[in-house]
Short mmCIF file of C-alpha atoms in Angstrom, two decimals:
data_model
loop_
_atom_site.label_atom_id
_atom_site.label_comp_id
_atom_site.label_asym_id
_atom_site.label_seq_id
_atom_site.Cartn_x
_atom_site.Cartn_y
_atom_site.Cartn_z
CA MET R 24 -8.64 -44.55 19.09
CA PRO R 25 -8.48 -40.81 18.53
CA ALA R 26 -5.04 -39.41 17.96
CA GLY R 27 -3.58 -36.47 19.86
CA THR R 28 -2.87 -33.30 17.94
CA LYS R 29 0.02 -30.86 18.30
CA ILE R 30 0.51 -28.04 15.85
CA GLY R 31 3.61 -25.93 15.56
CA ALA R 32 6.73 -25.17 13.64
CA GLY R 33 8.83 -28.32 13.52
CA ARG R 34 6.32 -30.25 15.66
CA THR R 35 4.60 -33.51 14.76
CA VAL R 36 0.86 -33.59 14.13
CA ALA R 37 -0.59 -37.00 14.97
CA LEU R 38 -3.61 -38.12 12.95
CA ASN R 39 -6.08 -40.96 13.21
CA ASP R 40 -5.19 -43.62 10.68
CA ALA R 41 -8.46 -45.59 10.87
CA PRO R 42 -10.09 -45.68 7.41
CA ARG R 43 -13.69 -44.61 6.98
CA ALA R 44 -16.14 -45.04 4.14
CA GLY R 45 -16.37 -42.04 1.87
CA LEU R 46 -13.87 -39.27 1.32
CA ARG R 47 -12.17 -37.67 4.35
CA VAL R 48 -10.02 -34.57 4.42
CA VAL R 49 -6.86 -36.24 5.72
CA VAL R 50 -4.25 -33.93 4.30
CA LEU R 51 -5.82 -31.03 6.19
CA ARG R 52 -7.25 -33.02 9.11
CA TRP R 53 -5.14 -31.16 11.65
CA LEU R 54 -7.06 -28.01 10.81
CA LEU R 55 -10.33 -29.55 11.95
CA ALA R 56 -8.73 -30.94 15.12
CA ALA R 57 -7.33 -27.51 15.95
CA LEU R 58 -10.82 -26.06 15.84
CA LEU R 59 -11.71 -28.10 18.94
CA GLY R 60 -9.45 -25.91 21.10
CA LEU R 61 -9.50 -22.21 21.86
CA PRO R 62 -8.20 -20.03 19.00
CA THR R 63 -4.76 -18.58 19.56
CA ALA R 64 -4.52 -16.25 16.55
CA ALA R 65 -1.50 -13.99 16.66
CA ALA R 66 -2.38 -10.46 15.68
CA ALA R 67 -0.53 -9.35 12.59
CA GLU R 68 1.89 -6.52 13.21
CA GLU R 69 1.31 -3.29 11.37
CA TYR R 70 2.50 -4.20 7.91
CA ARG R 71 5.52 -2.43 6.46
CA LEU R 72 5.72 -2.19 2.69
CA ALA R 73 8.68 -3.89 1.02
CA PRO R 74 10.20 -4.45 -2.45
CA GLY R 75 7.86 -6.65 -4.46
CA ASP R 76 4.70 -4.88 -3.29
CA VAL R 77 2.96 -2.85 -6.00
CA LEU R 78 1.21 0.42 -5.16
CA ARG R 79 -1.64 1.93 -7.17
CA VAL R 80 -1.97 5.70 -7.39
CA MET R 81 -5.22 7.15 -8.68
CA ILE R 82 -5.47 10.86 -9.47
CA VAL R 83 -9.08 11.57 -10.31
CA ALA R 84 -8.29 14.96 -11.82
CA SER R 85 -5.83 13.42 -14.27
CA PRO R 86 -6.61 9.77 -15.18
CA ASP R 87 -3.46 9.57 -17.36
CA LEU R 88 -1.34 9.77 -14.19
CA SER R 89 -3.18 6.87 -12.50
CA VAL R 90 -0.80 3.90 -12.67
CA ASP R 91 0.55 0.92 -10.75
CA VAL R 92 3.90 1.69 -9.12
CA PRO R 93 6.19 -1.18 -8.03
CA ILE R 94 8.44 -0.74 -5.00
CA GLU R 95 11.98 -1.24 -6.25
CA MET R 96 14.80 -3.15 -4.54
CA GLY R 97 16.07 0.02 -2.88
CA GLY R 98 12.66 0.68 -1.37
CA THR R 99 11.70 3.62 -3.59
CA ALA R 100 8.54 3.90 -5.67
CA TRP R 101 8.58 6.23 -8.68
CA PHE R 102 5.35 8.17 -9.07
CA PRO R 103 4.39 10.16 -12.17
CA LEU R 104 5.34 13.82 -12.04
CA ILE R 105 6.57 13.89 -8.42
CA GLY R 106 9.31 11.27 -8.78
CA PRO R 107 10.60 8.90 -6.08
CA ILE R 108 8.95 8.35 -2.70
CA MET R 109 10.58 6.08 -0.13
CA ALA R 110 8.03 3.32 0.51
CA GLY R 111 10.08 0.34 1.70
CA GLY R 112 9.79 -0.10 5.46
CA GLU R 113 6.92 2.40 5.66
CA THR R 114 3.25 1.80 6.41
CA LEU R 115 0.69 2.38 3.68
CA GLN R 116 -0.76 5.34 5.61
CA ASP R 117 2.67 7.02 5.75
CA VAL R 118 3.13 6.63 2.01
CA ARG R 119 -0.40 7.90 1.35
CA GLU R 120 0.20 11.08 3.34
CA ARG R 121 3.58 11.86 1.78
CA THR R 122 2.34 11.14 -1.74
CA ALA R 123 -0.78 13.28 -1.31
CA ASP R 124 1.34 16.15 0.09
CA ALA R 125 3.75 15.91 -2.85
CA TYR R 126 0.96 16.02 -5.42
CA ALA R 127 -0.88 18.77 -3.56
CA SER R 128 2.16 21.03 -3.98
CA THR R 129 2.33 20.28 -7.71
CA SER R 130 0.37 22.01 -10.46
CA LEU R 131 -0.72 20.09 -13.53
CA SER R 132 -0.75 21.77 -16.91
CA GLN R 133 -3.75 20.81 -19.00
CA SER R 134 -3.55 21.31 -22.74
CA VAL R 135 -6.03 23.95 -23.86
CA PHE R 136 -5.07 25.23 -27.28
CA SER R 137 -2.07 25.00 -29.60
CA GLY R 138 0.19 23.60 -26.88
CA ALA R 139 -0.78 26.21 -24.28
CA GLY R 140 -1.92 25.11 -20.86
CA LEU R 141 -3.84 26.25 -17.81
CA PRO R 142 -2.39 25.25 -14.42
CA GLN R 143 -4.57 23.15 -12.16
CA LEU R 144 -3.72 22.60 -8.50
CA LEU R 145 -4.48 19.22 -6.95
CA VAL R 146 -5.97 18.76 -3.50
CA GLU R 147 -5.14 15.82 -1.25
CA SER R 148 -8.61 14.29 -1.62
CA GLN R 149 -7.95 13.86 -5.36
CA VAL R 150 -4.96 11.56 -4.73
CA HIS R 151 -5.60 7.99 -3.62
CA VAL R 152 -2.85 5.45 -2.98
CA SER R 153 -3.65 1.79 -2.36
CA VAL R 154 -1.86 -1.54 -2.68
CA ALA R 155 -2.47 -3.12 -6.09
CA SER R 156 -0.80 -6.37 -5.06
CA TYR R 157 1.27 -7.61 -2.15
CA ARG R 158 4.20 -9.96 -2.25
CA PRO R 159 2.91 -13.52 -2.43
CA ILE R 160 3.17 -16.14 0.29
CA TYR R 161 5.42 -19.06 -0.63
CA VAL R 162 4.52 -22.68 0.06
CA THR R 163 7.35 -25.20 -0.13
CA GLY R 164 8.42 -28.58 1.20
CA ASP R 165 6.45 -31.81 0.87
CA VAL R 166 3.77 -30.46 -1.42
CA SER R 167 2.82 -31.55 -4.90
CA GLN R 168 4.44 -28.40 -6.27
CA ALA R 169 6.12 -25.44 -4.61
CA ARG R 170 4.03 -22.42 -5.43
CA GLU R 171 3.22 -18.82 -4.72
CA VAL R 172 -0.18 -18.04 -3.20
CA PRO R 173 -1.48 -14.49 -3.77
CA PHE R 174 -1.77 -12.66 -0.45
CA ARG R 175 -5.11 -11.41 0.80
CA ALA R 176 -5.60 -9.30 3.92
CA GLY R 177 -6.62 -11.45 6.87
CA MET R 178 -5.29 -14.68 5.37
CA THR R 179 -4.49 -17.25 8.03
CA LEU R 180 -2.39 -20.40 7.95
CA ARG R 181 -5.62 -22.41 7.79
CA HIS R 182 -6.74 -20.43 4.70
CA LEU R 183 -3.34 -20.81 3.04
CA LEU R 184 -3.20 -24.59 3.34
CA ALA R 185 -6.77 -24.86 2.14
CA LEU R 186 -5.85 -22.82 -0.94
CA ALA R 187 -2.51 -24.60 -1.47
CA SER R 188 -4.13 -28.05 -1.16
CA ALA R 189 -0.81 -29.32 0.18
CA ALA R 190 -0.16 -32.98 -0.60
CA PRO R 191 2.98 -35.11 -0.96
CA PRO R 192 4.23 -36.12 -4.41
CA ARG R 193 2.67 -39.33 -5.68
CA ASP R 194 4.79 -42.45 -5.23
CA THR R 195 3.51 -44.95 -7.78
CA ALA R 196 5.32 -47.83 -6.05
CA ARG R 197 2.85 -47.86 -3.16
CA PRO R 198 -0.94 -48.07 -2.85
CA VAL R 199 -3.01 -44.93 -3.27
CA SER R 200 -3.66 -43.31 0.10
CA ALA R 201 -6.70 -41.52 1.43
CA GLY R 202 -4.55 -38.44 1.83
CA GLU R 203 -3.90 -38.27 -1.90
CA VAL R 204 -7.56 -38.76 -2.69
CA GLU R 205 -8.54 -36.04 -0.25
CA ALA R 206 -5.91 -33.66 -1.64
CA ALA R 207 -7.30 -34.25 -5.14
CA ALA R 208 -10.84 -33.71 -3.85
CA THR R 209 -9.80 -30.48 -2.14
CA ALA R 210 -8.16 -29.28 -5.36
CA ILE R 211 -11.45 -29.91 -7.19
CA ALA R 212 -13.37 -28.07 -4.48
CA TYR R 213 -10.95 -25.15 -4.83
CA GLU R 214 -11.66 -24.86 -8.55
CA TYR R 215 -15.39 -25.02 -7.84
CA THR R 216 -15.02 -22.13 -5.37
CA GLN R 217 -13.19 -20.16 -8.06
CA ILE R 218 -16.02 -20.84 -10.50
CA TRP R 219 -18.62 -19.90 -7.89
CA ARG R 220 -16.83 -16.62 -7.06
CA GLN R 221 -16.45 -15.53 -10.67
CA LYS R 222 -20.04 -16.43 -11.49
CA SER R 223 -21.24 -14.59 -8.37
CA PHE R 224 -19.35 -11.50 -9.49
CA LEU R 225 -20.89 -11.78 -12.95
CA GLY R 226 -24.33 -12.31 -11.46
CA ILE R 227 -24.89 -15.76 -13.01
CA ALA R 228 -24.19 -18.04 -10.03
CA SER R 229 -26.78 -20.63 -9.05
CA ALA R 230 -27.39 -22.71 -5.93
CA GLU R 231 -25.99 -25.67 -7.84
CA ASP R 232 -22.68 -23.84 -8.34
CA TYR R 233 -22.42 -23.48 -4.55
CA ASP R 234 -23.42 -27.06 -3.78
CA ARG R 235 -20.76 -28.46 -6.14
CA ILE R 236 -18.04 -27.12 -3.84
CA PHE R 237 -18.80 -29.74 -1.22
CA VAL R 238 -17.13 -32.75 -2.78
CA THR R 239 -17.21 -33.91 0.83
CA ARG R 240 -17.69 -32.14 4.15
CA GLY R 241 -14.83 -30.75 6.19
CA ALA R 242 -13.20 -27.66 7.63
CA ALA R 243 -11.06 -27.24 4.52
CA PHE R 244 -14.08 -26.68 2.31
CA ASP R 245 -15.59 -24.14 4.68
CA ASP R 246 -12.25 -22.31 4.68
CA LEU R 247 -12.15 -22.30 0.89
CA ILE R 248 -15.58 -20.69 0.77
CA ALA R 249 -14.67 -18.15 3.46
CA VAL R 250 -11.56 -17.05 1.55
CA GLU R 251 -13.36 -16.76 -1.78
CA GLN R 252 -16.26 -14.90 -0.16
CA SER R 253 -13.77 -12.42 1.33
CA ILE R 254 -12.07 -11.96 -2.04
CA LEU R 255 -15.45 -11.40 -3.73
CA GLU R 256 -16.51 -8.80 -1.16
CA GLU R 257 -13.13 -7.06 -1.30
CA THR R 258 -13.22 -6.93 -5.11
CA ILE R 259 -16.73 -5.46 -5.21
CA ALA R 260 -15.89 -2.95 -2.48
CA GLU R 261 -12.75 -1.78 -4.31
CA ILE R 262 -14.65 -1.36 -7.59
CA ASP R 263 -17.41 0.59 -5.82
CA ALA R 264 -14.79 2.79 -4.11
CA GLN R 265 -13.08 3.55 -7.43
CA LYS R 266 -16.38 4.52 -9.04
CA GLN R 267 -17.36 6.63 -6.04
CA ARG R 268 -14.11 8.59 -6.22
CA LEU R 269 -14.74 9.22 -9.91
CA ARG R 270 -18.32 10.35 -9.23
CA GLU R 271 -17.05 12.78 -6.59
CA GLU R 272 -14.58 14.21 -9.08
CA ILE R 273 -17.36 14.52 -11.67
CA ALA R 274 -19.41 16.49 -9.12
CA ARG R 275 -16.45 18.81 -8.43
CA THR R 276 -15.85 19.31 -12.15
CA GLU R 277 -19.52 20.04 -12.82
CA ALA R 278 -19.45 22.62 -10.01
CA ARG R 279 -16.43 24.21 -11.71
CA ILE R 280 -18.32 24.21 -15.00
CA ALA R 281 -21.16 26.10 -13.34
CA VAL R 282 -18.74 28.72 -11.97
CA LEU R 283 -17.06 29.07 -15.36
CA GLY R 284 -20.46 29.47 -16.99
CA ARG R 285 -21.33 32.39 -14.73
CA GLN R 286 -17.92 33.94 -15.37
CA ARG R 287 -18.47 33.61 -19.12
CA ASP R 288 -21.85 35.32 -18.90
CA ASN R 289 -20.29 38.24 -17.02
CA GLU R 290 -17.33 38.50 -19.39
CA THR R 291 -19.60 38.25 -22.45
CA GLU R 292 -21.72 41.08 -21.12
CA GLY R 293 -18.57 43.12 -20.48
CA LEU R 294 -17.31 42.38 -24.00
CA ALA R 295 -20.56 43.67 -25.50
CA LEU R 296 -20.16 46.93 -23.56
CA ASP R 297 -16.50 47.21 -24.60
CA GLU R 298 -17.47 46.74 -28.24
CA GLN R 299 -20.13 49.47 -27.95
CA ASP R 300 -17.57 51.77 -26.32
CA LEU R 301 -15.08 50.99 -29.11
CA ALA R 302 -17.62 51.86 -31.81
CA THR R 303 -18.40 55.16 -30.08
CA VAL R 304 -14.73 56.11 -29.70
CA GLN R 305 -14.01 55.19 -33.32
CA GLY R 306 -16.79 57.58 -34.43
CA LEU R 307 -15.40 60.37 -32.25
CA PHE R 308 -11.87 59.70 -33.48
CA SER R 309 -12.99 59.93 -37.11
CA ARG R 310 -14.27 63.44 -36.33
CA HIS R 311 -11.00 64.27 -34.54
CA LEU R 312 -12.80 64.66 -31.22
CA VAL R 313 -10.59 62.19 -29.26
CA PRO R 314 -6.86 61.50 -29.53
CA ALA R 315 -5.43 58.29 -31.02
CA SER R 316 -4.25 57.18 -27.55
CA ARG R 317 -7.87 56.96 -26.39
CA LEU R 318 -8.78 54.76 -29.34
CA THR R 319 -5.77 52.52 -28.65
CA GLU R 320 -6.75 52.20 -24.99
CA VAL R 321 -10.32 51.16 -25.79
CA ARG R 322 -9.15 48.66 -28.40
CA ARG R 323 -6.73 47.10 -25.91
CA SER R 324 -9.47 46.80 -23.30
CA THR R 325 -11.79 45.11 -25.81
CA LEU R 326 -9.10 42.62 -26.83
CA VAL R 327 -8.33 41.73 -23.19
CA THR R 328 -12.01 41.06 -22.51
CA ALA R 329 -12.31 38.96 -25.67
CA SER R 330 -9.23 36.98 -24.63
CA ARG R 331 -10.78 36.24 -21.23
CA VAL R 332 -13.97 35.03 -22.88
CA PHE R 333 -11.89 32.75 -25.12
CA GLN R 334 -9.93 31.32 -22.19
CA ILE R 335 -13.14 30.60 -20.29
CA ASP R 336 -14.60 28.88 -23.37
CA VAL R 337 -11.50 26.70 -23.58
CA ALA R 338 -11.65 25.90 -19.86
CA LEU R 339 -15.32 25.01 -20.18
CA GLU R 340 -14.63 22.69 -23.10
CA ASN R 341 -11.76 21.14 -21.17
CA ALA R 342 -13.93 20.56 -18.09
CA ARG R 343 -16.76 19.05 -20.14
CA GLY R 344 -14.25 16.73 -21.78
CA GLN R 345 -12.95 15.74 -18.36
CA VAL R 346 -16.48 14.85 -17.24
CA ALA R 347 -16.94 12.71 -20.34
CA THR R 348 -13.60 10.99 -19.67
CA LEU R 349 -14.49 10.28 -16.05
CA GLU R 350 -17.92 8.92 -17.03
CA ALA R 351 -16.27 6.64 -19.60
CA LYS R 352 -13.80 5.51 -16.96
CA ILE R 353 -16.67 4.49 -14.65
CA VAL R 354 -18.12 2.38 -17.43
CA GLY R 355 -14.66 1.00 -18.20
CA ILE R 356 -14.12 -0.12 -14.60
CA ASP R 357 -17.18 -2.37 -14.76
CA SER R 358 -16.34 -3.56 -18.26
CA ASP R 359 -12.72 -4.40 -17.46
CA ALA R 360 -13.70 -6.21 -14.26
CA ARG R 361 -16.25 -8.34 -16.12
CA VAL R 362 -13.75 -9.23 -18.85
CA GLN R 363 -11.25 -10.30 -16.20
CA ALA R 364 -13.92 -12.35 -14.43
CA TRP R 365 -14.90 -14.14 -17.65
CA ASN R 366 -11.24 -14.93 -18.37
CA ALA R 367 -10.70 -16.25 -14.83
CA LEU R 368 -13.88 -18.32 -15.11
CA GLY R 369 -12.65 -19.96 -18.31
CA GLN R 370 -9.29 -20.76 -16.76
CA ALA R 371 -10.93 -22.26 -13.65
CA VAL R 372 -13.16 -24.50 -15.78
CA ALA R 373 -10.13 -25.72 -17.72
CA ARG R 374 -8.23 -26.49 -14.51
CA LEU R 375 -11.29 -28.24 -13.08
CA HIS R 376 -11.29 -30.75 -15.94
CA GLN R 377 -7.62 -31.51 -15.24
CA ARG R 378 -8.27 -31.91 -11.49
CA GLN R 379 -11.16 -34.28 -12.17
CA SER R 380 -8.95 -36.33 -14.46
CA ASP R 381 -6.28 -36.56 -11.76
CA LEU R 382 -8.84 -37.80 -9.23
CA GLU R 383 -10.20 -40.40 -11.64
CA LYS R 384 -6.68 -41.75 -12.19
CA LEU R 385 -6.17 -42.10 -8.45
CA LEU R 386 -9.48 -43.90 -7.99
CA ALA R 387 -8.70 -46.26 -10.85
CA ALA R 388 -5.17 -47.07 -9.64
CA GLU R 389 -4.67 -50.83 -9.14
CA GLY R 390 -8.42 -51.34 -9.38
CA ALA R 391 -8.85 -51.13 -5.57
CA SER R 392 -10.52 -48.72 -3.22
CA PRO R 393 -8.00 -46.04 -2.25
CA LEU R 394 -9.42 -46.01 1.26
CA GLU R 395 -8.23 -49.53 2.02
CA GLY R 396 -4.87 -49.99 3.72
CA VAL R 397 -4.49 -46.28 4.32
CA SER R 398 -1.21 -45.04 5.72
CA VAL R 399 -1.23 -41.49 7.06
CA ALA R 400 1.63 -39.03 6.99
CA GLN R 401 2.59 -36.84 9.92
CA THR R 402 2.69 -33.13 9.11
CA GLU R 403 5.09 -30.49 10.40
CA VAL R 404 4.58 -26.83 9.49
CA THR R 405 7.16 -24.06 9.85
CA VAL R 406 6.53 -20.40 9.02
CA PHE R 407 9.48 -18.16 8.12
CA ARG R 408 9.02 -14.40 8.38
CA LYS R 409 11.87 -12.18 7.22
CA ASP R 410 13.99 -15.37 6.97
CA VAL R 411 13.43 -16.19 10.67
CA ALA R 412 11.31 -19.15 11.80
CA LEU R 413 8.41 -18.11 14.03
CA PRO R 414 8.26 -19.67 17.50
CA PRO R 415 6.45 -23.05 17.44
CA ASP R 416 3.78 -21.84 19.86
CA ASP R 417 2.80 -19.10 17.39
CA VAL R 418 2.32 -21.44 14.42
CA MET R 419 -1.35 -22.27 14.80
CA PRO R 420 -4.07 -22.58 12.13
CA SER R 421 -5.34 -19.14 13.13
CA LEU R 422 -1.93 -17.46 12.62
CA VAL R 423 -2.42 -14.33 10.52
CA LEU R 424 0.07 -14.37 7.65
CA LEU R 425 1.90 -11.41 6.12
CA PRO R 426 3.12 -10.82 2.55
CA GLY R 427 6.39 -12.58 1.85
CA ASP R 428 5.95 -15.29 4.50
CA ILE R 429 7.35 -18.73 3.62
CA VAL R 430 5.37 -21.76 4.77
CA GLU R 431 7.29 -25.03 4.78
CA VAL R 432 5.31 -28.28 4.98
CA ARG R 433 7.13 -31.46 6.01
CA ARG R 434 5.53 -34.89 6.12
CA ARG R 435 6.98 -38.14 7.47
CA ALA R 436 7.36 -41.07 5.16
CA TYR R 437 4.38 -43.37 4.70
CA GLY R 438 4.36 -46.28 7.12
CA ALA R 439 6.17 -44.33 9.86
CA LYS R 440 4.95 -44.80 13.41
CA ILE R 441 2.25 -42.35 14.34
CA ALA R 442 2.47 -40.68 17.74
CA THR R 443 -0.59 -40.93 20.02
CA PRO R 444 -1.18 -39.94 23.67
CA GLU R 445 -1.11 -43.65 24.57
CA SER R 446 2.17 -44.32 22.80
CA GLU R 447 3.74 -41.27 24.42
CA ALA R 448 2.58 -42.37 27.85
CA ASN R 449 3.65 -45.99 27.23
CA PRO R 450 6.84 -45.90 25.12
#
């Protein structure tokens, strides 16, 4: 008989304990049951940055100043050249505006020759601040291993438990349960989604890579795919945005090169006239027709013009070098991302082999089908935000999580009485 389902912090979730042939997603069964009702997702409050978050500042005019900046315990983030900015307790938009204003009022000195420098003023559009990484979400309690789950924007409680593959520690003194088998199957599916995402990013994914994810069918597997698809799209969008900002800076620099080129043509023409004037005055001076002061004045004018031509040449060379650096950086973004994807792919394949081995051990335990004599655990989920437990009515599968949240999973001992609507009505 179908079991009733209640989901909330510190509240029991009753599950159906009738075994079925094939693998069933028991450890996350409450997620599927919750989908039968209307969603009650709590909208995430406007996020305030906190110590542990890492900001990324990108200054397209000066790649050397583009770095990751952690928010320290006191809430400050130390940016190159401008120093500390208070970020803790602020929104990302607030920090972006204050950082851009601070850089916009700062001039950068670019090396031009023998330690000399030409000042360059930044504009706000050249400064981009984003979040490189948020504080993780912590999963603890009756899970195989307490762990940190990297935060992604829009992550819900349903997504988190799908990624965490929460399952109780294995008790070798009792028969293998369907819940353990399903947790192992979900862990395998998770690694397959990782492999599929990395291969998709690299452009080598096949339909078979996608089909492998479905070790069995269930809401958990759909959630895994949804999360990985979001991560893939977010990664590609961020890479495209970085390259677009660099292309825009290249366009601005090339426009400056064009202006400098016209200035050089004008100054070169003026220098030629100054040199002709100097030759004429020198001839007159040799015949004592002009005073020495006139010759000195013409020489000084010629040297000033020559100096301006030299400075423009240096600025042109500097700008052309900046274009080359920015173009190399665009290529480097793609190259670095692909190297990271290949590394992540290798790690996922290695973990997959371990997950498959774990599942085989469970299936081989005591030489019996793990789906016989199943006993199902009752699950209680509590979410702590800023060290305060959220109200039980808010803790639904669709709850939008925030960085730093702590999710505690509690499961009743195997063999405990399972609550059903009938048992509650007839105690």
